[in-house]
mmCIF file of C-alpha atoms in Angstrom:
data_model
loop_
_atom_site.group_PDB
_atom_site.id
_atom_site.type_symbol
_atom_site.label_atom_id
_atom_site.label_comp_id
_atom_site.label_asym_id
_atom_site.label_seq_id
_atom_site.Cartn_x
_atom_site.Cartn_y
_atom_site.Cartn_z
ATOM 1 C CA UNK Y 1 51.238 107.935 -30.152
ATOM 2 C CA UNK Y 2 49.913 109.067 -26.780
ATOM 3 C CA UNK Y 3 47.716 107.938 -23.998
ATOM 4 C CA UNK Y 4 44.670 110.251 -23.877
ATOM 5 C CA UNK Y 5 42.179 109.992 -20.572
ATOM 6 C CA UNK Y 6 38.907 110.943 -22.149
ATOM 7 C CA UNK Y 7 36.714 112.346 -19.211
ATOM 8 C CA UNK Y 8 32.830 112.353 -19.530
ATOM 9 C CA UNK Y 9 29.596 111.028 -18.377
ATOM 10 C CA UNK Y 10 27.947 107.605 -17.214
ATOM 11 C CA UNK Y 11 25.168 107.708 -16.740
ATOM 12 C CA UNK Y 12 22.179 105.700 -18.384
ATOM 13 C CA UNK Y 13 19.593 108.346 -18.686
ATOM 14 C CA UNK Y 14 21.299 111.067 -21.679
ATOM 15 C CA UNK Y 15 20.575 111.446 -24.577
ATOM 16 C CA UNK Y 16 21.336 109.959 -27.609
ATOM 17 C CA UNK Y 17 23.250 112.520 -28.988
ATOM 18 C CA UNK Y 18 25.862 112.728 -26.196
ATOM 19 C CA UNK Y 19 26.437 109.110 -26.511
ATOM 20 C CA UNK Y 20 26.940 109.702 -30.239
ATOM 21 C CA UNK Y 21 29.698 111.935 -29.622
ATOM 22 C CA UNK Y 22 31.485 110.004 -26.965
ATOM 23 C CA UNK Y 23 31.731 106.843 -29.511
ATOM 24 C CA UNK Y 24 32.833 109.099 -32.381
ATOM 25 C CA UNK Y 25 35.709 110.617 -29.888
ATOM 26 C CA UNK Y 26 36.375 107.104 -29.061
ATOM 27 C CA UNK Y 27 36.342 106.612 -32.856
ATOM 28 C CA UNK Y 28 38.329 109.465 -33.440
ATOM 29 C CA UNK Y 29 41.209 109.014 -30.898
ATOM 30 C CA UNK Y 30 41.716 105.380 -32.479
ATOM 31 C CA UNK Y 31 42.301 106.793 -36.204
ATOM 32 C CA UNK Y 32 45.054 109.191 -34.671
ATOM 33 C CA UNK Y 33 46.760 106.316 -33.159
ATOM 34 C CA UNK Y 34 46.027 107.308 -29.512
ATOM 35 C CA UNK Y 35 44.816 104.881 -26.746
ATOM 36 C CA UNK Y 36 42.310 105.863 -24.505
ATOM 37 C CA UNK Y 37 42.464 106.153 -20.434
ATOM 38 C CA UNK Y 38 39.142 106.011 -19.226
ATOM 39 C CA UNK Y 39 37.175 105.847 -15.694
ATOM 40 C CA UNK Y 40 36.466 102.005 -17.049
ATOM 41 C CA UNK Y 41 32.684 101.499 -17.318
ATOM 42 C CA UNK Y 42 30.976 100.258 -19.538
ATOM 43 C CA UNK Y 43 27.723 102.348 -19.235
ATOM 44 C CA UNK Y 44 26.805 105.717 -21.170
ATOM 45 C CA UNK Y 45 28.981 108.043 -22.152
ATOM 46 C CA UNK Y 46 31.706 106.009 -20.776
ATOM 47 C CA UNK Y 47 31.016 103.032 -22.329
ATOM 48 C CA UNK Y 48 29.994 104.222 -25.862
ATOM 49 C CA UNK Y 49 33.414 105.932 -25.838
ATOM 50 C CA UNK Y 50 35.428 102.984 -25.002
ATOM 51 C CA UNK Y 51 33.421 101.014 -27.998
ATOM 52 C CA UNK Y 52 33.884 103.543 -30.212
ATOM 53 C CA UNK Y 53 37.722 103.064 -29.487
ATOM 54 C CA UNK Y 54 37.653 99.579 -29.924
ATOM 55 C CA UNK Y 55 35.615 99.815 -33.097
ATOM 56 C CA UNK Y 56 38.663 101.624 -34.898
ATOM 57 C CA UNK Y 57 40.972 99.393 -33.782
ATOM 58 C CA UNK Y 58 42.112 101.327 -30.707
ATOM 59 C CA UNK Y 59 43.364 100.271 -27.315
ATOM 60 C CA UNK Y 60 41.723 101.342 -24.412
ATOM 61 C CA UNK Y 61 42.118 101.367 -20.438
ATOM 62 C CA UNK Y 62 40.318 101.500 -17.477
ATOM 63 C CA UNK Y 63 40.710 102.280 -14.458
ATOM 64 C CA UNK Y 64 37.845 101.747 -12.280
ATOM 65 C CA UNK Y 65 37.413 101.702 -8.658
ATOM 66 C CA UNK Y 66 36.668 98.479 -6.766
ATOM 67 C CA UNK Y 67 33.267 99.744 -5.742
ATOM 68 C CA UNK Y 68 31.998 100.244 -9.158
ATOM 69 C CA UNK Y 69 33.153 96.837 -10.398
ATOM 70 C CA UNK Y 70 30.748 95.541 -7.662
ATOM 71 C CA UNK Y 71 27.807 97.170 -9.193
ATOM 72 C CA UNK Y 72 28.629 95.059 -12.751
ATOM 73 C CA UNK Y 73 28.920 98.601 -14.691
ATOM 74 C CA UNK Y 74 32.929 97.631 -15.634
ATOM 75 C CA UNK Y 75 34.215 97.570 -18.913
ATOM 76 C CA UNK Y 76 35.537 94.519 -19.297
ATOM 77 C CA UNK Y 77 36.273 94.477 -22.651
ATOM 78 C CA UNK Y 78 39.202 96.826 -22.042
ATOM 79 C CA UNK Y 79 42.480 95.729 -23.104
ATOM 80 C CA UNK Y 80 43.320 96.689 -19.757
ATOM 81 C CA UNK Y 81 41.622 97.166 -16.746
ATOM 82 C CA UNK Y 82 42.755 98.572 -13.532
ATOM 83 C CA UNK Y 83 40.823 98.004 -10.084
ATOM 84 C CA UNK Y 84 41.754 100.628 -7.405
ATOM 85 C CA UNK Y 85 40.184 100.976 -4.286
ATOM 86 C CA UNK Y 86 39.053 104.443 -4.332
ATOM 87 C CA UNK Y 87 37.842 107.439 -6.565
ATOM 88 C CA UNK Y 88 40.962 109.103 -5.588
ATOM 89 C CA UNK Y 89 42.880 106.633 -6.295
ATOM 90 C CA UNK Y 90 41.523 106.338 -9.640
ATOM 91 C CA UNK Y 91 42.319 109.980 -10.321
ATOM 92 C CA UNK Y 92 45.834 109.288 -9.493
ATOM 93 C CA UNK Y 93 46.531 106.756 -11.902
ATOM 94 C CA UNK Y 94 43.956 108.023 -14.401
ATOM 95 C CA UNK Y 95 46.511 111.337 -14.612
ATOM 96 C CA UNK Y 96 49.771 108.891 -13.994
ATOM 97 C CA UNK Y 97 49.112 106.853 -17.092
ATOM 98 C CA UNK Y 98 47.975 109.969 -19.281
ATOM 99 C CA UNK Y 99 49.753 112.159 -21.395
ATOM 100 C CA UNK Y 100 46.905 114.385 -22.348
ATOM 101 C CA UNK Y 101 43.473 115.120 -20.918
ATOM 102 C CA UNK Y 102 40.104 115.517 -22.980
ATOM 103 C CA UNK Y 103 37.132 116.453 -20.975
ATOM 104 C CA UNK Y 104 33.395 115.597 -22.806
ATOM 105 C CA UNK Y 105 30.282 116.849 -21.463
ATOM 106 C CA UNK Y 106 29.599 115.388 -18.040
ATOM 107 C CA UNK Y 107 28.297 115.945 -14.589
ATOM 108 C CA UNK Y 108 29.742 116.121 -11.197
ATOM 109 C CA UNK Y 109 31.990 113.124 -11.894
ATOM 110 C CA UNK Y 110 33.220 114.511 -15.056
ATOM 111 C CA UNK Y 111 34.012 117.509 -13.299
ATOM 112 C CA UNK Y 112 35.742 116.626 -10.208
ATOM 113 C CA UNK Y 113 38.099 114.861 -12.507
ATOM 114 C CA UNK Y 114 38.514 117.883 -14.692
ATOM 115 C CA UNK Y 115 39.164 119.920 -11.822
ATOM 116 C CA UNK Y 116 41.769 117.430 -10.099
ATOM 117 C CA UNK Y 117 43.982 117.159 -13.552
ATOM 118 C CA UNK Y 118 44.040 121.199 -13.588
ATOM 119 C CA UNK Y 119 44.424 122.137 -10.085
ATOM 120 C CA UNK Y 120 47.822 119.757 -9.874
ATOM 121 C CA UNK Y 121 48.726 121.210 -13.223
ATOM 122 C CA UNK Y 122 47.860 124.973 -11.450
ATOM 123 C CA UNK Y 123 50.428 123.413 -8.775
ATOM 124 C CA UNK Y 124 53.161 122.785 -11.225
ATOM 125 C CA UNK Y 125 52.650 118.765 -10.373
ATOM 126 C CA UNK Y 126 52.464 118.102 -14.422
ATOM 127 C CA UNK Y 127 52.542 119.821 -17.465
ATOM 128 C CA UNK Y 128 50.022 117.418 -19.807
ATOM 129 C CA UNK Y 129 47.876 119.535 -22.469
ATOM 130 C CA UNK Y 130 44.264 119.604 -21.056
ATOM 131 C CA UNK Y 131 40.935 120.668 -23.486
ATOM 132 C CA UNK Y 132 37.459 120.959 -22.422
ATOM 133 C CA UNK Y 133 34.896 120.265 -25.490
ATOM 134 C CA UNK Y 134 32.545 122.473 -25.300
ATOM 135 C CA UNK Y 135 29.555 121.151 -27.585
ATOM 136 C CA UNK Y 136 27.132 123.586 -28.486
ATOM 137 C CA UNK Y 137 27.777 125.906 -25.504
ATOM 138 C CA UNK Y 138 27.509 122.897 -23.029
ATOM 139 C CA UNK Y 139 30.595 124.519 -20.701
ATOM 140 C CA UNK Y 140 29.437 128.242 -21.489
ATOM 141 C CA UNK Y 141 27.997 128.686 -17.558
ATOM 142 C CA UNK Y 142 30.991 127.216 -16.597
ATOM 143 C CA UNK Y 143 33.314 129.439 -18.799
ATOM 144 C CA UNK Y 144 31.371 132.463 -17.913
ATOM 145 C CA UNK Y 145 32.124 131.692 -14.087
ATOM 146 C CA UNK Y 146 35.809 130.569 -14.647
ATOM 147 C CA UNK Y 147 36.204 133.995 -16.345
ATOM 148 C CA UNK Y 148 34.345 135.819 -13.528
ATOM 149 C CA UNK Y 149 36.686 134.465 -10.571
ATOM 150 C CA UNK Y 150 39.637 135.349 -12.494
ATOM 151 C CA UNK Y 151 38.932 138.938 -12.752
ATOM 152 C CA UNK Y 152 38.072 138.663 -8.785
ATOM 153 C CA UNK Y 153 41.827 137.223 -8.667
ATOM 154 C CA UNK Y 154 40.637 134.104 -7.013
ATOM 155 C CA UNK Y 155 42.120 132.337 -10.109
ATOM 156 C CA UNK Y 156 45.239 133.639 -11.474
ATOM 157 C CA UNK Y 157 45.183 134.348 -15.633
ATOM 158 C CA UNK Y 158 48.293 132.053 -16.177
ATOM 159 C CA UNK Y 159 45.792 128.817 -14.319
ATOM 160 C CA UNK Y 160 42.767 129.932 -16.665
ATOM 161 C CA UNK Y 161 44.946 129.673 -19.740
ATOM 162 C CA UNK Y 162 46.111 126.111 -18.605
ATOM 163 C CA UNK Y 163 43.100 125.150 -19.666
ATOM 164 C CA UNK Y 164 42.280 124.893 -23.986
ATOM 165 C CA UNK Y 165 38.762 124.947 -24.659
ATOM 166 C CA UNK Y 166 37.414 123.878 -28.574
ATOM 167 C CA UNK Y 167 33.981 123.451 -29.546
ATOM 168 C CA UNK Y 168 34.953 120.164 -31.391
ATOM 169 C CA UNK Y 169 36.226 116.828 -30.657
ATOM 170 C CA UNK Y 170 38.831 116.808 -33.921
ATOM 171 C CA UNK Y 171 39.758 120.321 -32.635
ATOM 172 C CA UNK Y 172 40.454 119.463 -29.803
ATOM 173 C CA UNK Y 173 42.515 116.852 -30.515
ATOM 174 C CA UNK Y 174 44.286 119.389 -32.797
ATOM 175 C CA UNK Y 175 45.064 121.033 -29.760
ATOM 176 C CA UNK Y 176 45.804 118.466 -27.457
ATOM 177 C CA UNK Y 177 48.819 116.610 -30.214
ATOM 178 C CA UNK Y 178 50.262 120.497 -31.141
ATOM 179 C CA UNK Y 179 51.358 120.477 -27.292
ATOM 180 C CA UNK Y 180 52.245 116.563 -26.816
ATOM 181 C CA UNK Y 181 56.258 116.203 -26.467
#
């Protein structure tokens, strides 16, 4: 099937409910088949996502950035794992080796990514489906905004629609396979 980067949170301190859902997307993308692109750690939501993959049989990557692996918070249970030397360059390859993009709840990590896979997709630079779950109203401030600078015109309707949002993980994925080649 396809290569799905799964973006979300790592840190240590969240609760147990968000790493709940990140293993049962994990979980979830393995059943359909899929393998999972990750940021390759092996800590919160991150790393209960990539076990949750493996759990259900399902092959996972990571791509992590040389810095990080330093710190010990790799997965290195991945059935591959790629070592760049920058964040950036971890976005690149992140979005080369993807065919879809699935954004969890997250912080400023999760979001930089987000907004890196959708700005080149604004740009034209790739056409790969892109959802953002939005678990009980996580992403609502964010949507609200989004919506606001597109009736200001700073972001055009057409970019804003790039964009599928679903309130569920098997939704999402719903979405995501109805617009995979």
């Amino acid at each position: 099937m396809a290569a799905i980067c799964v973006f979300c949170a790592s840190s240590r301190t969240l609760d147990q409910r968000w790493l709940d859902l990140a293993a049962e997307t994990g979980a979830e993308l393995a059943r359909r088949g899929h393998t999972l692109v990750s940021g390759g750690g092996c800590v919160g939501m991150m790393g209960a996502l990539a076990d949750g993959a493996r759990s259900a049989g399902g092959r996972t990557v990571g791509v992590i950035p040389q810095a990080l692996m330093d710190l010990e918070v790799s997965d290195l249970a991945s059935d591959e794992l790629l070592v760049t030397d920058s964040m950036a360059s971890r976005k690149t390859i992140m979005i080369e080796k993807s065919d879809a993009f699935l954004t969890l709840p997250g912080g400023l990590g999760t979001l930089d990514e987000l907004f890196e896979v959708w700005t080149t997709a604004t740009l034209a630079m790739h056409t790969k489906p892109m959802v953002l779950v939005d678990t009980d109203g996580f992403y609502r401030p964010l949507l609200d905004w989004l919506a606001a600078i597109t009736d200001q015109a700073f972001l055009r309707p057409a970019g804003l629609e790039l964009l599928m949002v679903s309130p569920t993980v098997p939704t999402a994925l719903d979405a995501l396979e109805s617009r995979l080649p």
